Coordinates of C-alpha atoms in Angstrom, one line a residue:
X71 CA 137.0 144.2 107.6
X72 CA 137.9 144.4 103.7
X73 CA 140.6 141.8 102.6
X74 CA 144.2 141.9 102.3
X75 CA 144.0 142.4 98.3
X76 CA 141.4 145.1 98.6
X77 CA 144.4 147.1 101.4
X78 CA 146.9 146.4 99.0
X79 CA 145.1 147.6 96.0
X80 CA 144.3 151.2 98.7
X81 CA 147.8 151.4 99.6
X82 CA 149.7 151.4 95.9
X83 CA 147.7 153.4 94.2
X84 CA 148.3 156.0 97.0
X85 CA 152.0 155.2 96.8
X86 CA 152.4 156.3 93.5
X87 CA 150.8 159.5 94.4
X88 CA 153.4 161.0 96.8
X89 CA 151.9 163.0 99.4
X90 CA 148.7 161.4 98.7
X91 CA 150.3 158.6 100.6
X92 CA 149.6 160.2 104.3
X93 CA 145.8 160.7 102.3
X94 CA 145.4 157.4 102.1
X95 CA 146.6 156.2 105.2
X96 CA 144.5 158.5 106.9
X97 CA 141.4 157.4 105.2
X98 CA 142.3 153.6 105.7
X99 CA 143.1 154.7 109.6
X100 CA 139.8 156.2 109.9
X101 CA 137.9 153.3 108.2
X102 CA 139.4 150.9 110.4
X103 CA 138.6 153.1 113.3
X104 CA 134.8 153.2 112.3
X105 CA 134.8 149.5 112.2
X106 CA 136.2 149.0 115.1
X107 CA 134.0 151.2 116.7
X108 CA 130.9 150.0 115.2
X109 CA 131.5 146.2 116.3
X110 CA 132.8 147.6 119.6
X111 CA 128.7 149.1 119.9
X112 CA 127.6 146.1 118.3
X113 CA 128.9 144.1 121.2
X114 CA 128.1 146.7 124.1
X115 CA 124.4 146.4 125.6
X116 CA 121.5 147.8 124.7
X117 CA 120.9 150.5 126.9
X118 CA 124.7 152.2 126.5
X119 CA 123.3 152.3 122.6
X120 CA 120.5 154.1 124.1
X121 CA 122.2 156.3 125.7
X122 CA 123.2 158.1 122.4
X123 CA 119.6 158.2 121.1
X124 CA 117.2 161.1 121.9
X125 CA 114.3 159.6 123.6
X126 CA 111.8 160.9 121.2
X127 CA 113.4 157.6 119.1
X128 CA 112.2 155.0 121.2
X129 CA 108.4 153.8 121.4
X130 CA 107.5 154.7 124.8
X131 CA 104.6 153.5 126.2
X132 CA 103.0 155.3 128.7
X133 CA 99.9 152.7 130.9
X134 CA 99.0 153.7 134.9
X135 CA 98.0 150.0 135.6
X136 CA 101.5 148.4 134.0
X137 CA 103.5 151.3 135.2
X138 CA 102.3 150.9 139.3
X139 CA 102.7 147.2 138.4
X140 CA 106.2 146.9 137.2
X141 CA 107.1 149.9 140.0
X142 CA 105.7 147.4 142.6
X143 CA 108.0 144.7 141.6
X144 CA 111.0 147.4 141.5
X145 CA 110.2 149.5 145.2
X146 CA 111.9 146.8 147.1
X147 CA 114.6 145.7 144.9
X148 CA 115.6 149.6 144.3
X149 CA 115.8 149.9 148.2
X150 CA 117.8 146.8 148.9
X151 CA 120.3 148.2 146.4
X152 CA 120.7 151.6 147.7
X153 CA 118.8 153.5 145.0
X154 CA 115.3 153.7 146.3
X155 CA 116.3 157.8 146.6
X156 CA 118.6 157.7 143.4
X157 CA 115.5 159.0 141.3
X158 CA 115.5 156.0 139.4
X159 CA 112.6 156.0 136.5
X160 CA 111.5 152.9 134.6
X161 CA 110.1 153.6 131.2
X162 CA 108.1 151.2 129.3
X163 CA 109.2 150.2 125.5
X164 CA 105.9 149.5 123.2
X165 CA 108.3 146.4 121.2
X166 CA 107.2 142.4 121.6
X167 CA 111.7 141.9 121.6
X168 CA 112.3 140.8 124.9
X169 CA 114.7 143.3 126.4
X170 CA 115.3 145.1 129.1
X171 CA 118.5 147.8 130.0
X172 CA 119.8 150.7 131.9
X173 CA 120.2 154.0 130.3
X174 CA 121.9 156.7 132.9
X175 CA 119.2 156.9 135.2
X176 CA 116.8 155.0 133.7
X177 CA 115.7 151.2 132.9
X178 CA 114.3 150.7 130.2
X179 CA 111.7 147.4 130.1
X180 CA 110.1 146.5 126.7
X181 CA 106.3 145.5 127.0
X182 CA 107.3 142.0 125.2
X183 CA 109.5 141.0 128.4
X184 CA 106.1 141.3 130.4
X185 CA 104.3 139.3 128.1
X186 CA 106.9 137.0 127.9
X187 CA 107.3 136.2 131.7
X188 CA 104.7 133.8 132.9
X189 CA 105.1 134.9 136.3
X190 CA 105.8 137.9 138.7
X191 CA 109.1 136.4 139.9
X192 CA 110.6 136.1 136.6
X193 CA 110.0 139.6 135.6
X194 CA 111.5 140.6 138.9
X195 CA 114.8 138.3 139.0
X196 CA 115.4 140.4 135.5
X197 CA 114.8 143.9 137.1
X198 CA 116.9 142.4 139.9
X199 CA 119.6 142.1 137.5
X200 CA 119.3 145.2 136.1
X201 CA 119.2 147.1 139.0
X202 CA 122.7 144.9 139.5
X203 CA 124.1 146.5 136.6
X204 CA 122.8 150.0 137.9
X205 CA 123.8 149.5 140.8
X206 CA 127.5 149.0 139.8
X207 CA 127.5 151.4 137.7
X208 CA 128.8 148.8 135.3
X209 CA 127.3 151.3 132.0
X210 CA 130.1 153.8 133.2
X211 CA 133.0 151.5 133.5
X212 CA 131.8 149.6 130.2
X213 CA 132.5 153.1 128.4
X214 CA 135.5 153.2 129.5
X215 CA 136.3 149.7 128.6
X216 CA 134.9 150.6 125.1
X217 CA 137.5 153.5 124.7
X218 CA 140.5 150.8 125.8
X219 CA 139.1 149.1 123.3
X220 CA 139.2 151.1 120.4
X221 CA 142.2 152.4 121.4
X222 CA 143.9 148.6 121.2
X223 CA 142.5 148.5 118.0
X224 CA 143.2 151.5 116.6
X225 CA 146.5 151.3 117.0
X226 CA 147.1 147.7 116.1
X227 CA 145.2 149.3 112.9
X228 CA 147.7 152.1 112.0
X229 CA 150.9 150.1 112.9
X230 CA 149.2 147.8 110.4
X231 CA 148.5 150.1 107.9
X232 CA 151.7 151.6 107.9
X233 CA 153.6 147.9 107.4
X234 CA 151.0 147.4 104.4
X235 CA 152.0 150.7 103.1
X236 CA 156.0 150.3 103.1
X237 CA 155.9 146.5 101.8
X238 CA 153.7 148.0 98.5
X239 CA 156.4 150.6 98.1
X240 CA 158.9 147.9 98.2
X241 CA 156.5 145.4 96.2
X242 CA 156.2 142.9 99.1
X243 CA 153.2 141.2 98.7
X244 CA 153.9 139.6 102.3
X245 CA 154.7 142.5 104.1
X246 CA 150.9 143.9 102.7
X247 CA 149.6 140.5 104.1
X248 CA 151.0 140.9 107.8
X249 CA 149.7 144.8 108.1
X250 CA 146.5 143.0 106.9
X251 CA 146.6 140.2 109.3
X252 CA 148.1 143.1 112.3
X253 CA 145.0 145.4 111.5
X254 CA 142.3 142.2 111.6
X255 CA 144.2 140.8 114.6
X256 CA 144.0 144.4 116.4
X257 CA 140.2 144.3 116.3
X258 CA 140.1 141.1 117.5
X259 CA 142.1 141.8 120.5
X260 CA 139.4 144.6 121.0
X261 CA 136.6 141.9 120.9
X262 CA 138.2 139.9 122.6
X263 CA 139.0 142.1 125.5
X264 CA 135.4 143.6 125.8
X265 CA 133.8 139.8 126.0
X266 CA 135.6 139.1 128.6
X267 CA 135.0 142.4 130.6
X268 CA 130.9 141.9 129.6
X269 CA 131.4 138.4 131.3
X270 CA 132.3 139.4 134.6
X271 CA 130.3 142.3 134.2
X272 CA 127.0 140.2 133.6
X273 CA 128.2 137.6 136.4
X274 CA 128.8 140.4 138.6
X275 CA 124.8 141.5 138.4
X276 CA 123.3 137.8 138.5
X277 CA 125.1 137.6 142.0
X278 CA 124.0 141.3 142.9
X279 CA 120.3 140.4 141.8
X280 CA 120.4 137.3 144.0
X281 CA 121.7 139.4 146.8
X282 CA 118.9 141.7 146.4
X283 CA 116.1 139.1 146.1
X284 CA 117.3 137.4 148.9
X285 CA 117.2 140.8 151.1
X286 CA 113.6 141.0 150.2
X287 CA 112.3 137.4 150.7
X288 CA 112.1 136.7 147.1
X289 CA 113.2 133.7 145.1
X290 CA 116.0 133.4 142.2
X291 CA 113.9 130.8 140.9
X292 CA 112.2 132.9 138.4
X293 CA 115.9 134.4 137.0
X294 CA 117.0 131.2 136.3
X295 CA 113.8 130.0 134.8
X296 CA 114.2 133.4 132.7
X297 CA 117.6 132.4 131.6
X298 CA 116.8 128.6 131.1
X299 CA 113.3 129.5 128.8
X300 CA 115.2 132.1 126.8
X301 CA 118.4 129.2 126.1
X302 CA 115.9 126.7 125.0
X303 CA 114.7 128.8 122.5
X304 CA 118.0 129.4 121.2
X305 CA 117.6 133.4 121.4
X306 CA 121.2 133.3 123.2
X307 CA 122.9 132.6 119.6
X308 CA 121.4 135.3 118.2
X309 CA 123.3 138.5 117.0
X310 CA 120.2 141.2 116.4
X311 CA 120.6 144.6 118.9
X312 CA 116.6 143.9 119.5
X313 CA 116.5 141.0 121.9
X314 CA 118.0 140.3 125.7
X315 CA 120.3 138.0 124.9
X316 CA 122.0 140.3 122.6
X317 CA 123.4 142.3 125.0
X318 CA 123.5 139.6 128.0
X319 CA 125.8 137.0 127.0
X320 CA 124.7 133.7 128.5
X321 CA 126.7 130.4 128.7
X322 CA 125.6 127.6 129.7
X323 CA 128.2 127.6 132.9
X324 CA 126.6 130.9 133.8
X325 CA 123.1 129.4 133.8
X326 CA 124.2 126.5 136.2
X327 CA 126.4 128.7 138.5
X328 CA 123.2 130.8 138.7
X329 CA 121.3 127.8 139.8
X330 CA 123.4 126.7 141.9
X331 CA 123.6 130.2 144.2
X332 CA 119.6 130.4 143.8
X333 CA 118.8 127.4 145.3
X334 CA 121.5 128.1 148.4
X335 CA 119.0 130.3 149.5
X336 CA 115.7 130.3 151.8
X337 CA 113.9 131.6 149.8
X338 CA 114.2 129.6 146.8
X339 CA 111.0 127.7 147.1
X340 CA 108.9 130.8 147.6
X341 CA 106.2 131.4 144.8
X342 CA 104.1 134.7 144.1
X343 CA 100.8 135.6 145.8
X344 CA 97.8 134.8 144.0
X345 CA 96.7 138.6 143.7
X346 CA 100.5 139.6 142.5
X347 CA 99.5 136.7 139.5
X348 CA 96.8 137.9 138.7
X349 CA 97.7 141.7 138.3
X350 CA 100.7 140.7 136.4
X351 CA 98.5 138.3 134.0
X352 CA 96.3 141.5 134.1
X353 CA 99.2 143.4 132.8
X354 CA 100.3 141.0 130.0
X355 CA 96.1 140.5 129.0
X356 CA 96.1 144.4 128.2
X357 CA 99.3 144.2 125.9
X358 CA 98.8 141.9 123.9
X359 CA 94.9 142.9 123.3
X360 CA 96.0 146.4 122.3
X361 CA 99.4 145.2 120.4
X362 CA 97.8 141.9 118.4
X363 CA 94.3 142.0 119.3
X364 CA 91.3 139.5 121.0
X365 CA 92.4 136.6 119.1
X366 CA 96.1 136.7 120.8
X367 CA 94.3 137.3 123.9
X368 CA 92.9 133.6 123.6
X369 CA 95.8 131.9 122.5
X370 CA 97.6 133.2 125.7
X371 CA 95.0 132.2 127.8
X372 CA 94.1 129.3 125.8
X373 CA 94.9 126.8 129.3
X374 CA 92.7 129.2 131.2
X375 CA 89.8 130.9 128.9
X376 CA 87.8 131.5 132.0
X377 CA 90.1 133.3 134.2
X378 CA 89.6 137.2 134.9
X379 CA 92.8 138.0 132.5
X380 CA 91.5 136.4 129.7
X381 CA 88.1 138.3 129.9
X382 CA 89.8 141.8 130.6
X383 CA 92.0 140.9 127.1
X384 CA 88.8 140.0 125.6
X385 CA 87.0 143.4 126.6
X386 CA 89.6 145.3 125.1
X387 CA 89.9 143.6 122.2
X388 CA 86.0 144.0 121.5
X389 CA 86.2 147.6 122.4
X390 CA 89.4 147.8 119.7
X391 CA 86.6 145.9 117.1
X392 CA 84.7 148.7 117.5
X393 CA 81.8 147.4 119.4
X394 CA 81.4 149.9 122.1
X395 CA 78.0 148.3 123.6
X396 CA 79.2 144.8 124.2
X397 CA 82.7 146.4 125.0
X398 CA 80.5 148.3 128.0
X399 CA 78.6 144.6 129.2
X400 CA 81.8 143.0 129.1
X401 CA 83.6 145.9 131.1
X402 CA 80.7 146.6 133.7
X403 CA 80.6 142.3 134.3
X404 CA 84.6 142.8 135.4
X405 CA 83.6 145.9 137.7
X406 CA 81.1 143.3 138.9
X407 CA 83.9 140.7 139.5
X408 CA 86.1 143.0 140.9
X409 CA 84.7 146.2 141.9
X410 CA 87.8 147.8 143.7
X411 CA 89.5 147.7 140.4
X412 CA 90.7 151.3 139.5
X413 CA 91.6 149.6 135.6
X414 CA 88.4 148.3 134.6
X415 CA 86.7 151.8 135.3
X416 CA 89.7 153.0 133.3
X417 CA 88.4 150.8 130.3
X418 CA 85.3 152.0 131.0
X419 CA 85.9 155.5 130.2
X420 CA 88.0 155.0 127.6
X421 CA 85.0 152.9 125.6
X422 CA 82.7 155.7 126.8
X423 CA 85.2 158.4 124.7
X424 CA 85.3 156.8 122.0
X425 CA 81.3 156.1 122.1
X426 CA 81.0 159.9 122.5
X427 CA 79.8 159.8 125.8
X428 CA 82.0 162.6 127.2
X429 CA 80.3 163.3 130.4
X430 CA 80.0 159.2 131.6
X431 CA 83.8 158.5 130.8
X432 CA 84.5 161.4 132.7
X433 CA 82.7 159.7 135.5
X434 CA 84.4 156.8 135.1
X435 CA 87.5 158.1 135.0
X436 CA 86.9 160.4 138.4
X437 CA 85.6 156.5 140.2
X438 CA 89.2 155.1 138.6
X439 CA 90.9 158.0 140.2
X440 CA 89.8 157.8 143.4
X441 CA 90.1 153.7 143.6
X442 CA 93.9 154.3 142.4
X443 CA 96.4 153.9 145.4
X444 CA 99.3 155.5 143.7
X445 CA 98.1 158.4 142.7
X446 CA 98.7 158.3 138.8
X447 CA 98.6 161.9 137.4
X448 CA 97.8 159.9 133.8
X449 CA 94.3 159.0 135.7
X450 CA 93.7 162.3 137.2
X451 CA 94.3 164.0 133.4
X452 CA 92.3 161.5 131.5
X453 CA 89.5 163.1 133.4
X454 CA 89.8 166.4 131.7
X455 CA 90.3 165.1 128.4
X456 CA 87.1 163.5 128.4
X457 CA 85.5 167.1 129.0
X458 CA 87.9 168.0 125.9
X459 CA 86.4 165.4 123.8
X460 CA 82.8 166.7 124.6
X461 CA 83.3 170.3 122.5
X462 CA 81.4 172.3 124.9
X463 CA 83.4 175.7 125.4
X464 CA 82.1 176.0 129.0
X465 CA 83.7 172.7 129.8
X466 CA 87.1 173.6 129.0
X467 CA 88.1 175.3 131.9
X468 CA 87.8 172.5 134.0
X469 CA 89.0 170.1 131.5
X470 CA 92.1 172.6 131.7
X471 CA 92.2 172.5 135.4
X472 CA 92.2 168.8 135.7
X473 CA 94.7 168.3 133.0
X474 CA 97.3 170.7 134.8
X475 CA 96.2 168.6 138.2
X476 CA 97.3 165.4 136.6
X477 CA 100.4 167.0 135.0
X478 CA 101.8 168.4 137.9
X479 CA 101.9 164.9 139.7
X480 CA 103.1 163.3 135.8
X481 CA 104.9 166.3 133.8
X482 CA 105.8 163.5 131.0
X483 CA 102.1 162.3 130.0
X484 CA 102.8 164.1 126.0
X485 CA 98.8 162.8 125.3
X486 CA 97.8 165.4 128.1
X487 CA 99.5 168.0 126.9
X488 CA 97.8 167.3 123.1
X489 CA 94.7 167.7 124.7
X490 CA 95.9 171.2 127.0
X491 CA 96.6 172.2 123.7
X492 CA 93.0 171.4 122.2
X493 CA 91.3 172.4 125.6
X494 CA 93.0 176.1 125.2
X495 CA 92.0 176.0 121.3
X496 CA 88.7 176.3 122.1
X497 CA 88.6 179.0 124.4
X498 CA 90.5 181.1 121.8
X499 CA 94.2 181.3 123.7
X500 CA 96.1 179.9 121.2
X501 CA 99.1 181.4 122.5
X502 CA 99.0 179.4 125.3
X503 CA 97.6 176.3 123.0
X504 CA 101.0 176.5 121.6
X505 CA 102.9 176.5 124.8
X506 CA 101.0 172.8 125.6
X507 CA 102.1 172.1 122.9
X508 CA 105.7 173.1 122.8
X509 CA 105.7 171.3 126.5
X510 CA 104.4 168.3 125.2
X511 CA 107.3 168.0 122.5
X512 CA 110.1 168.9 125.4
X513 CA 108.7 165.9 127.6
X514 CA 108.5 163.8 125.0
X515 CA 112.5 164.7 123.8
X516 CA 111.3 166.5 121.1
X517 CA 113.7 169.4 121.6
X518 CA 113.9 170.9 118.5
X519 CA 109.6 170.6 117.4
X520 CA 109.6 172.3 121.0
X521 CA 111.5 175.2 121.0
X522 CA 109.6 176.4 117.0
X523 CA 106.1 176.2 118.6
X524 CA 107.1 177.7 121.9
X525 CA 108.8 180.4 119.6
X526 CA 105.0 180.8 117.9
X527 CA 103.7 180.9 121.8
X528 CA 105.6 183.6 123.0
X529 CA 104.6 186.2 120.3
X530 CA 101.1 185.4 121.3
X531 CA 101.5 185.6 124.5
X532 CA 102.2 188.9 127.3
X533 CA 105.7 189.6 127.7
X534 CA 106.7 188.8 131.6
X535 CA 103.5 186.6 132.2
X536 CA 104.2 183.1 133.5
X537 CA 103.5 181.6 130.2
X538 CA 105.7 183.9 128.7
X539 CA 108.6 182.6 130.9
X540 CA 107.7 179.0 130.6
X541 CA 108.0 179.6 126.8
X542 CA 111.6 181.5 127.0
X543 CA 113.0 178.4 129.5
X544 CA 112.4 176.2 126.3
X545 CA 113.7 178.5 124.1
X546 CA 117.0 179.6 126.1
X547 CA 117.6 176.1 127.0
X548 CA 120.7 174.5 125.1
X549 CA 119.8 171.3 123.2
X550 CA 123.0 168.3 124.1

């Protein structure tokens, strides 16, 4: 907000302007409106922020073993709350900020609140709450509170501005000081207002996640511990968009009435199962090797250097280092350790691609494939694009058939449509090279990129075929 001398100064100079005076006023009504506004977003969570942002903008990080992991911990919750048919996607954020929101139908969970959560039963308690807030529908109503809002203090603003304007015409320095004190008093009304309806809000979802945990035989334990961890380290004072607490109030009452309701229930004393651990440590091994590297790796691990996550972190990290040959010994002794593991064959092709050993990592990806339980269409494609990597023309049309197998199942994997793209290239249809890659821009919210090179697709490619069509869809349809 600008002080009272810097309104004053606004207001007379307009004065002695005549009909500049309604100018002026405007522009000062406006300016307090865009304040208003902005701390009225400043204060709203995360995900209604989102919301406004084409998804292209956000770091999304697409991972079959995190992805089946975190919709493991979700499947129950989702059904307990009514949405398990609500087509309710969770999209991983490649950011270390520990954050997680809803976005319409989406929740968004950042790869640093998996890192960050020791164990499977914390993550879950803060999908729990999220789903609360889904649920609810809480983003909706917390629109609509934003409007009330900003209409409070939009009109505290011009009532203000016009008692500022009429004492500088009279020379009241006083009058100028209450339309300056009415305007900053309006906004925080606003703030005011919208704390206390993110309050109940927040409480509202901590006893909806609680509800839902307990419908599933799961403890609050790990919400609180969450909560508690994330107090200690003093992240609930801070006033950056990037973190949880940002957007999820905490006082300390609300911690201890959380507490309070966990430990009412049965289930309160119930810990994970040593092969949900493990997975989940797993999970948190592979993201910090490919965000910060082996030596990270060790330093999470450091009470427990020996145990299966710490060597999968470490065989990524050496495969990162570029050592593909002790990369492989280190893979193939996992495989050994746990054979059924549809990941470490994973790892195993993707070591084997960059080692140029097209053929092999498409073996090991076809072994990962069939091990997988949940049928991840990024697993099925990576198959073809290890035939893409090899160059051989005679291998790109079942790299091409593959890569449309995994895609139907996974129609946003953006890498599998680069390498569609490449796999046409080389068989000489570059018309339909260039409608992979229009669809991989419209998956990945690239509207605009999308609709120029499925433009360049369609005058390469027969009017009325298929591809023709699929190229016109992304050109007809209207960009919001």
């Amino acid at each position: 907000m600008p002080d009272s001398a810097g309104i004053s100064r606004s207001v007379t100079g307009a004065a002695s302007e005549g009909t500049s005076m309604n100018m002026s006023l405007g522009a000062i009504s406006a300016r307090i409106t865009s304040m208003i506004l902005a701390a009225s977003v400043a204060l709203a969570p995360v995900g209604v922020q989102a919301a406004a942002k084409d998804k292209a903008s956000l770091p999304i990080v697409r991972d079959a073993e995190i992805e089946a992991l975190v919709a493991d911990y979700a499947r129950p919750l989702l059904k307990a709350a009514g949405l398990s048919r609500s087509g309710i996607e969770i999209v991983l954020v490649n950011s270390d900020a520990f954050n997680a929101f809803v976005s319409g139908r989406r929740i968004y969970i950042n790869t640093g609140a998996i890192t960050a959560t020791q164990t499977p039963n914390q993550l879950i308690g803060i999908l729990a709450h999220e789903i609360g807030h889904l649920a609810g529908g809480h983003q909706q109503r917390l629109r609509e509170q934003l409007e009330r809002s900003q209409t409070i203090a939009v009109v505290a603003g011009l009532l203000g501005a016009g008692i500022a304007a009429a004492g500088a015409a009279a020379g009241g320095g006083s009058a100028v000081g209450a339309g300056a004190g009415l305007m900053m008093g309006g906004g925080g009304i606003a703030q005011r207002n919208l704390l206390g309806y993110q309050r109940g809000e927040e409480a509202t979802a901590d006893r909806s996640a609680l509800t839902y945990l307990e419908a599933t035989g799961q403890s609050g334990r790990g919400l609180v511990e969450t909560f508690e961890i994330l107090d200690r380290g003093n992240l609930f004072a801070r006033s950056s968009g990037g973190n949880y607490t940002s957007s999820h109030p905490m006082p300390r009452d609300r911690i201890a009435a959380l507490q309070r309701l966990a430990q009412e229930s049965r289930f309160y004393g119930r810990t994970d199962s040593p092969e949900l651990a493990m997975r989940h440590d797993l999970a948190r091994a592979k993201i910090v090797a490919y965000n910060d590297g082996a030596g990270a790796v060790r330093r999470m691990f450091a009470r427990d250097p020996r145990s299966l996550a710490a060597y999968y972190g470490d065989a990524i990290g050496t495969y990162l280092a570029g050592s593909p040959a002790s990369a492989l010994a280190k893979v193939d002794a996992l495989i050994k350790a746990q054979p059924s593991n549809a990941f470490f064959y994973e790892l195993r092709g993707d070591i084997l691609v960059e080692a140029g050993r097209s053929q092999e990592a498409a073996a090991a990806y076809t072994k990962a494939a069939r091990l997988d339980k949940t049928g991840s269409g990024i697993l099925k494609a990576e198959i073809g694009q290890a035939l893409v990597t090899s160059g051989d023309p005679a291998k790109m049309e079942e790299a091409i058939r593959l890569i449309r197998e995994g895609l139907s199942s996974d129609p946003d994997n953006s890498v599998a449509y680069r390498f569609l793209a490449m796999a046409y290239g080389r068989i000489g249809e570059v018309g339909r090279a260039e409608l992979a890659t229009a669809e991989g821009y419209w998956h990945g919210g690239a509207f605009r990129q999308a609709k120029i090179f499925a433009i360049r697709a369609q005058q390469k490619l027969q009017p009325g075929t298929p591809p023709w069509r699929a190229a016109q869809d992304i050109i007809q349809t209207e960009i919001r």
